[in-house]
Coordinates of C-alpha atoms in Angstrom, one line a residue:
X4 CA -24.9 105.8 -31.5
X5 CA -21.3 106.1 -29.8
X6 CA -19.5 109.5 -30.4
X7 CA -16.4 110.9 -29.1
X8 CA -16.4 113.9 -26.6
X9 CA -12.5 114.4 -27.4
X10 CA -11.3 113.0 -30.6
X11 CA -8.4 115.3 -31.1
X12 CA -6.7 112.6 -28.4
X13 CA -6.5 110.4 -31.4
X14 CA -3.7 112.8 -32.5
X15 CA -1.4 110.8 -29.3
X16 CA -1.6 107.2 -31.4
X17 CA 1.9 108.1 -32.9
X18 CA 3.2 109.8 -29.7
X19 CA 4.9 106.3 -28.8
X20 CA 7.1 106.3 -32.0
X21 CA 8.2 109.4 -32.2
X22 CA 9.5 109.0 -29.2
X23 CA 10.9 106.0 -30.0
X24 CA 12.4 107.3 -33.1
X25 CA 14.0 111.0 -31.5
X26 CA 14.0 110.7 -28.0
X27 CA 17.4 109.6 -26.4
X28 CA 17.7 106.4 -24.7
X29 CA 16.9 106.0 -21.5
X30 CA 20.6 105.3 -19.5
X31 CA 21.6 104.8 -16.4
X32 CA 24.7 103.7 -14.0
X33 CA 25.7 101.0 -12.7
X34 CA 28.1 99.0 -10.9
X35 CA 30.8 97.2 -13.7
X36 CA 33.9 95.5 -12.9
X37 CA 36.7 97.3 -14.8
X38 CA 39.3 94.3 -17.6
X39 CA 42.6 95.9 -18.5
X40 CA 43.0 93.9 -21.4
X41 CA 39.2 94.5 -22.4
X42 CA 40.2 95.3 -26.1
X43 CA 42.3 92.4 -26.6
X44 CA 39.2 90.0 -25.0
X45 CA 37.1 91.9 -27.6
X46 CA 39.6 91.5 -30.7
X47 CA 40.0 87.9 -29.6
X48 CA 36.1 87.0 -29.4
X49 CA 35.2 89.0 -32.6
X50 CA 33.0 91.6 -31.5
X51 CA 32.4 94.8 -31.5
X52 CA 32.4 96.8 -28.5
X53 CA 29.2 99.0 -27.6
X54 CA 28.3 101.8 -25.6
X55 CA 27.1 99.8 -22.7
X56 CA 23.9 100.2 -23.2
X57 CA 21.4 97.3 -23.1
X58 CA 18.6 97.2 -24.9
X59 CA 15.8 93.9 -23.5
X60 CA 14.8 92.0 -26.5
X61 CA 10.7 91.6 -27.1
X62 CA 8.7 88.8 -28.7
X63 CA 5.9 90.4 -31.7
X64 CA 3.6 89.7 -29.0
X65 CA 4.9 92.2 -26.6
X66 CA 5.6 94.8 -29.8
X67 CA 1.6 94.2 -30.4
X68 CA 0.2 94.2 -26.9
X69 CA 1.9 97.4 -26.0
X70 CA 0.6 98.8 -29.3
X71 CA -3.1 98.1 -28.6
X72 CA -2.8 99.1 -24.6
X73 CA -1.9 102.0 -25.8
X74 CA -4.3 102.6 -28.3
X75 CA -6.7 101.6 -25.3
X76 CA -5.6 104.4 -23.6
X77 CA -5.7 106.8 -26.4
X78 CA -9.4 105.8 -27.0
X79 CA -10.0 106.3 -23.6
X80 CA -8.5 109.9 -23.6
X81 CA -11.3 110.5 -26.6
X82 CA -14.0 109.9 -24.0
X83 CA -16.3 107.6 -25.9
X84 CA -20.0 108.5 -25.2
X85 CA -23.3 106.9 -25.9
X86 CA -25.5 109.0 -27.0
X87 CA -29.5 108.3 -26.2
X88 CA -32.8 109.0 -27.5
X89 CA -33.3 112.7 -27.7
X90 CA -35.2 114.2 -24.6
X91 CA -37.8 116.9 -24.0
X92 CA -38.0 119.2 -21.6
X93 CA -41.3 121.8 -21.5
X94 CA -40.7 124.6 -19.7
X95 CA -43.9 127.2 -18.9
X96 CA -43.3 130.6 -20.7
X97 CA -47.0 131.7 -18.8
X98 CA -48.1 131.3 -15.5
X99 CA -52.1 130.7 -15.3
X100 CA -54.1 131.5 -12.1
X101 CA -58.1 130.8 -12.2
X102 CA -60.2 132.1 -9.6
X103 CA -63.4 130.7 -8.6
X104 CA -65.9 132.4 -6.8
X105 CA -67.5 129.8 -4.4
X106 CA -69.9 132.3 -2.6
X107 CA -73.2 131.3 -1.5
X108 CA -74.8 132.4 -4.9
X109 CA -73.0 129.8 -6.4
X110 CA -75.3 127.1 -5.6
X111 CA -78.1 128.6 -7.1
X112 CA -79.9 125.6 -10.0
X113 CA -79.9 128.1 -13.0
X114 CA -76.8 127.0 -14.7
X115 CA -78.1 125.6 -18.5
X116 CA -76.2 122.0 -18.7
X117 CA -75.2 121.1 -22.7
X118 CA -78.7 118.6 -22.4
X119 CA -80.8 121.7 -21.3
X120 CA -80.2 120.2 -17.5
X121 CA -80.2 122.8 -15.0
X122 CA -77.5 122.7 -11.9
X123 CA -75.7 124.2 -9.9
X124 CA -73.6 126.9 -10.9
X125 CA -70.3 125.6 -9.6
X126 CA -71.0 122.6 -10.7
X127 CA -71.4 123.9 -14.2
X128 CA -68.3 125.5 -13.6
X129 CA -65.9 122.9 -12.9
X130 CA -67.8 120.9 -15.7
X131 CA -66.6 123.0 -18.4
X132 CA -63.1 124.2 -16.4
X133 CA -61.6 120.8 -16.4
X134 CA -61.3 120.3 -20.2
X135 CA -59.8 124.2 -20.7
X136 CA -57.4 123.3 -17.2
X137 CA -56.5 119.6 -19.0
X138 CA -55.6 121.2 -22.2
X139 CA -52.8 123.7 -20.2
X140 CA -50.1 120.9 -20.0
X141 CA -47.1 122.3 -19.8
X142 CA -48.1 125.4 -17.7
X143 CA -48.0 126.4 -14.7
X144 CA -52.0 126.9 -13.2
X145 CA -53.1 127.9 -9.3
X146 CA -56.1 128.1 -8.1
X147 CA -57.7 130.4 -6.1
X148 CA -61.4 130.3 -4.8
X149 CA -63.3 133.1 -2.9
X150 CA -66.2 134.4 -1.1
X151 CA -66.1 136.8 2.1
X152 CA -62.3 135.7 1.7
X153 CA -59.9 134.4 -0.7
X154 CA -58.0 131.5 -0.1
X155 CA -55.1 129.6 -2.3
X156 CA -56.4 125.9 -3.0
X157 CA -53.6 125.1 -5.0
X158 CA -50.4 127.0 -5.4
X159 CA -49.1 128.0 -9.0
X160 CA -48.1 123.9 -10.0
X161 CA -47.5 121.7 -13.3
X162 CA -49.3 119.1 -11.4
X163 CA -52.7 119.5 -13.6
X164 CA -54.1 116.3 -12.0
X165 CA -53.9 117.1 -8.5
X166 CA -54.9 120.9 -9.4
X167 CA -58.5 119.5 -10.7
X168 CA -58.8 117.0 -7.6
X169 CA -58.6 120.1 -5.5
X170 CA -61.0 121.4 -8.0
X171 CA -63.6 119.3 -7.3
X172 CA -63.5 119.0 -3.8
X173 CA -64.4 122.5 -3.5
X174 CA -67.9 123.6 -2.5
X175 CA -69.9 126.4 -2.3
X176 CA -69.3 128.2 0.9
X177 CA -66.3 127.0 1.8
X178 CA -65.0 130.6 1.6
X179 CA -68.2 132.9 3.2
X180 CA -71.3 133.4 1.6
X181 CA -70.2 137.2 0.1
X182 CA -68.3 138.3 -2.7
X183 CA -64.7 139.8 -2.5
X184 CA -63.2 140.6 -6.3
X185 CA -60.5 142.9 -5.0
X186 CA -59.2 140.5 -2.6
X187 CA -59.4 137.8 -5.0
X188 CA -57.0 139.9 -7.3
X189 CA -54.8 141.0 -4.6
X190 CA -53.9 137.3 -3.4
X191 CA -53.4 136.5 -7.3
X192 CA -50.8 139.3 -7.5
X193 CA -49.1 138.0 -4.2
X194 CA -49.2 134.4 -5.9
X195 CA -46.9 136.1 -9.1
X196 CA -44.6 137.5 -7.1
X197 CA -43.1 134.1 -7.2
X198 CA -43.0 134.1 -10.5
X199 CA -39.5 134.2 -12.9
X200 CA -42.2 133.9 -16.2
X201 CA -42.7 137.3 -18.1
X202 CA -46.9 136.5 -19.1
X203 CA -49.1 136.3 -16.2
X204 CA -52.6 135.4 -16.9
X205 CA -55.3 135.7 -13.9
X206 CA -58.7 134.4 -15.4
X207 CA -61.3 135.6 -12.5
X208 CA -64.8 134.1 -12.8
X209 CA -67.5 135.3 -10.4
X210 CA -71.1 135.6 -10.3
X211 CA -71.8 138.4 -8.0
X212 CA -70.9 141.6 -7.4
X213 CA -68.0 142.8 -4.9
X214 CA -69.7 143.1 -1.4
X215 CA -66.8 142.2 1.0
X216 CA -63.0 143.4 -0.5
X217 CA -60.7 144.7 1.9
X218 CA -59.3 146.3 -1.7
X219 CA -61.7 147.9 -4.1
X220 CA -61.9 145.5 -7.6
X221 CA -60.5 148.9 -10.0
X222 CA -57.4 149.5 -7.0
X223 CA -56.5 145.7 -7.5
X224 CA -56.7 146.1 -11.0
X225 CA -54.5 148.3 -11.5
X226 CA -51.7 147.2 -9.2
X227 CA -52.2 143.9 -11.4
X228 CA -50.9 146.1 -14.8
X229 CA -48.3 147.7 -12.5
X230 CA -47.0 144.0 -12.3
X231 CA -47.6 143.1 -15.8
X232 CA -50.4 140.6 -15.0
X233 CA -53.4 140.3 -17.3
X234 CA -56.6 139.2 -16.5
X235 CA -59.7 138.1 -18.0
X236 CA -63.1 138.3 -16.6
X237 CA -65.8 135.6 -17.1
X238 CA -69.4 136.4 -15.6
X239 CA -71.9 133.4 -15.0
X240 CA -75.3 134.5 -13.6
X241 CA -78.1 136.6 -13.8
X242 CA -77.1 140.7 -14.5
X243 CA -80.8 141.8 -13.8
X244 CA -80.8 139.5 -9.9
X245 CA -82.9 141.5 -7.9
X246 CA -80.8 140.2 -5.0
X247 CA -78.4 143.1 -5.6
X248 CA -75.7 141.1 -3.8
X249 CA -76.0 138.2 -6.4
X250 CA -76.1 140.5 -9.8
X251 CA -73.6 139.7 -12.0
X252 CA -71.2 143.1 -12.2
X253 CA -70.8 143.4 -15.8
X254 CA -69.7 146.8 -15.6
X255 CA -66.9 146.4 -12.5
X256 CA -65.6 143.2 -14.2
X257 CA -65.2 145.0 -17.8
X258 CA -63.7 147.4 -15.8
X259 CA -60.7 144.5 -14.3
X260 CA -60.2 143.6 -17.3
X261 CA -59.6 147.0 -19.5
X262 CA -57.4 148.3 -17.1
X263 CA -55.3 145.1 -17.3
X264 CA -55.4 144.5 -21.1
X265 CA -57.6 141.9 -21.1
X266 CA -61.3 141.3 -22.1
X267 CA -64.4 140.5 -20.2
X268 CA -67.0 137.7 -21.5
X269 CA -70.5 136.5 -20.0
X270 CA -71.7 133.2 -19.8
X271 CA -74.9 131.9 -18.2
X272 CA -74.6 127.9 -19.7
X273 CA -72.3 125.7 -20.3
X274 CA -72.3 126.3 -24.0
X275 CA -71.6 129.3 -23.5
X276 CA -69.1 129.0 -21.2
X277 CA -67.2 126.6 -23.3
X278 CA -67.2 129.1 -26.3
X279 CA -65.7 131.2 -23.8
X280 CA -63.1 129.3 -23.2
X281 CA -62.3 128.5 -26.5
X282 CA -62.2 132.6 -27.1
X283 CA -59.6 132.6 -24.5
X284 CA -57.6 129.7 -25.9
X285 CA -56.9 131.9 -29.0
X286 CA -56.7 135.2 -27.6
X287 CA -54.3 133.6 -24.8
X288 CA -53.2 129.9 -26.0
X289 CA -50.5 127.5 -24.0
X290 CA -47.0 129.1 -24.2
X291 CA -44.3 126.4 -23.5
X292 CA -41.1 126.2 -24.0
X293 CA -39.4 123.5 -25.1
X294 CA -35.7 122.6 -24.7
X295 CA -34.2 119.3 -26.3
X296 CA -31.0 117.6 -25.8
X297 CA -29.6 113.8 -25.6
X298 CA -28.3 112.4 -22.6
X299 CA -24.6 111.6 -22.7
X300 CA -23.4 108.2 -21.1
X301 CA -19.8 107.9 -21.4
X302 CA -17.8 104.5 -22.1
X303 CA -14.4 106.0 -21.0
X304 CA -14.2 103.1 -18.4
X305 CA -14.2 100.0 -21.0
X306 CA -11.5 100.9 -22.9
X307 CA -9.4 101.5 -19.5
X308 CA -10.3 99.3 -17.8
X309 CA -9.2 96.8 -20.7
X310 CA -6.3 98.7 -21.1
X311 CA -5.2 97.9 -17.5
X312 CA -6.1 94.0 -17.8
X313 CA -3.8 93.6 -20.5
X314 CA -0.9 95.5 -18.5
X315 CA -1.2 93.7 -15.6
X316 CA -1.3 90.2 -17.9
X317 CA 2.0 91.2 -20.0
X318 CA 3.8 92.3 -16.7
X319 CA 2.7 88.6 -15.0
X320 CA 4.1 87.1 -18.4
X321 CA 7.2 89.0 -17.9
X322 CA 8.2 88.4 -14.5
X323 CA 6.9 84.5 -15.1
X324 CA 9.2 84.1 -18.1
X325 CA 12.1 85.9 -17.1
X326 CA 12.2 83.1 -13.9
X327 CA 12.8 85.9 -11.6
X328 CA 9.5 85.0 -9.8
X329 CA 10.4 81.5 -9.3
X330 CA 13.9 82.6 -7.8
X331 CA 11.9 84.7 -5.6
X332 CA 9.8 81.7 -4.2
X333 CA 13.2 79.4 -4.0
X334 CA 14.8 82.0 -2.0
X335 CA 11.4 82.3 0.0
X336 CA 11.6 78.5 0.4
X337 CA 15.3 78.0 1.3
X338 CA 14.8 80.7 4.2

């Protein structure tokens, strides 16, 4: 579809005739060799004298090709666009960081698979985490993993693919064998500081309790609702571990969460985990914002372009039929 960026310049097609019709003509002196008698010649010939002004004659065809150069113009003037196919651009209204606990608990076989399987808990993990992470298109999603220490694997991105290659290329360990909530949340906070977006969502998942925080899990907490960032707690293990060090923390991580305005859900298979997921995909579903427009591409250049081929084709007809440039070659040649 072709539209005009300025078609008010269409308002310039009569410009040339008006001027024609009310503007003075254009005069100029010259050199003229003065006849005493100049009436008599007149009276004798039969004409009538003018003001000396000459006015060149034109053919229809130089009337009409100055009429549609100019029109060229004018329709350049109006910017002629092509308008394309509407575009859409998604812009994330949330940012979303997960973080993984990777300690050494995390390899314990206790994780229910949907086919009553039983593996690895991070591997149960990452089974059920790819689908939620594939359905956040359009957001922004980090990922941190921890253990005696928390580390950024992948920095807050839109780039979901390369987020879940990283994913799975993590393994237990990688981190320390303890647990370390608070700094988990601390390095989350540090990651939103970055962050232009009003809702910030932190989903922390962990199977042990916190053994090895520089920062106490309630402290980091609450600096995270100082900076309006909301996080929901997932457990995946065993509460009643006798291993103390490998219990799941029900009460610190319902803690995280209430002081941050979020909620706290257990899991222990990956049924379960999924339903969690879906849970959070209604309390806390993909916010995008999406901004459409069509690109623009202007056809200015045609008409102008046109416009000057025509000129420069009526001023080589001109000086061609008015012999002046064949006197200019004769001179050329006789010198």
């Amino acid at each position: 579809m072709i539209d005009f960026a300025a078609p008010w310049a269409f308002l310039l097609l009569p410009l040339p005739l008006l001027v024609w019709k009310f503007a003075p003509a254009h005069r100029e002196r010259v050199r003229a060799l003065r006849v005493p008698f100049f009436q008599q010649l007149v009276d004798a010939i039969g004409i009538k004298a003018g003001s000396g002004a000459m006015v060149l004659d034109r053919n229809w065809w130089q009337w009409l090709l100055g009429c549609v150069i100019w029109a060229l113009i004018v329709t350049a003037l109006a910017r002629p666009e092509y308008e394309g196919d509407a575009v859409t651009l998604q812009k994330p209204a949330r940012d979303l960081i997960v973080a993984v606990d990777i300690s050494g608990s995390m390899e314990q076989l206790d994780f229910i698979a949907g086919d009553g399987a039983k593996m690895e808990r991070l591997d149960g993990v990452k089974r059920v985490l790819q689908p939620f992470l594939e359905g956040r298109e359009g957001e922004r999603v980090a990922l941190i993993v921890f253990g005696t220490k928390a580390f950024v694997q992948a920095p807050l991105t839109t780039d979901l693919g390369t987020l879940l290659e990283l994913l799975q290329q993590t393994e237990v360990g990688m981190a320390g064998p303890h647990t370390a909530l608070g700094d988990a949340i601390g390095l989350a906070i540090r990651q939103f500081e970055s962050s232009e977006v009003e809702q910030r969502l932190l989903i922390l998942l962990s199977d042990g309790s916190d053994t090895a925080s520089t920062m106490s899990p309630a402290n980091a907490a609450a600096i995270a609702a100082q900076n309006k960032v909301k996080i929901l707690t997932i457990g995946v293990g065993d509460p009643n571990s006798e291993d103390k060090e490998n219990r799941v923390d029900i009460e610190t991580l319902t803690e995280i969460a209430k002081r941050t305005g979020g909620e706290f859900y257990f899991a222990n298979d990956e049924k379960a985990l999924a339903a969690v997921y879906d849970q959070i995909d209604k309390l806390a579903p993909k916010m995008v914002d999406s901004e459409t427009y069509r690109p623009h591409h202007s056809l200015a250049y045609w008409p102008m372009g046109l416009a000057m081929l025509l000129g420069l084709l009526a001023l080589a007809s001109r000086l061609l039929g008015s012999g002046a440039f064949a006197k200019a070659t004769a001179r050329r040649a006789t010198s």
